[in-house]
């Protein structure tokens, strides 16, 4: 392959990369919406569920976390160390969620001073991963 063919190949690859980047959905939008859902669901659970049924709904609240795990695990190409950041952020979020729901159900049922900040903290991992995903989309892919 001579230099002219190599330049033409690189030019066509750049055109294709730009076209594909324009067709890609907004990075982080799905995760941001999952974060909003987690915020609303956690706050609603804590403020509306009666103390006689404290453990009726927490399994449903795990659906956004499962969706987050699936989303981060199925990202086809990521910059270096993003999988580790995704895993750490999701693990910390799961721990915060567990503490918020367990302690809140046992001691703070219907107490807004516990559930509103707890719901915000439960949604923070989603927003962090959304920002990381957005940064990953703007990171140029460098070839060998």
CSV table of N, CA, C and O in Angstrom, one decimal, residues 32 41 128 134:
chain,number,residue,atom,x,y,z
A,32,UNK,N,-29.3,9.4,32.8
A,32,UNK,CA,-29.8,10.5,33.6
A,32,UNK,C,-31.3,10.3,33.9
A,32,UNK,O,-31.8,10.5,35.0
A,41,UNK,N,-38.7,7.4,42.7
A,41,UNK,CA,-39.2,6.2,43.3
A,41,UNK,C,-38.8,6.0,44.7
A,41,UNK,O,-39.6,5.6,45.6
A,128,UNK,N,-23.4,10.5,37.9
A,128,UNK,CA,-22.0,10.4,37.8
A,128,UNK,C,-21.6,9.6,36.5
A,128,UNK,O,-20.8,9.9,35.7
A,134,UNK,N,-20.8,10.7,29.0
A,134,UNK,CA,-20.7,11.9,28.1
A,134,UNK,C,-19.3,12.2,27.8
A,134,UNK,O,-18.9,12.5,26.6
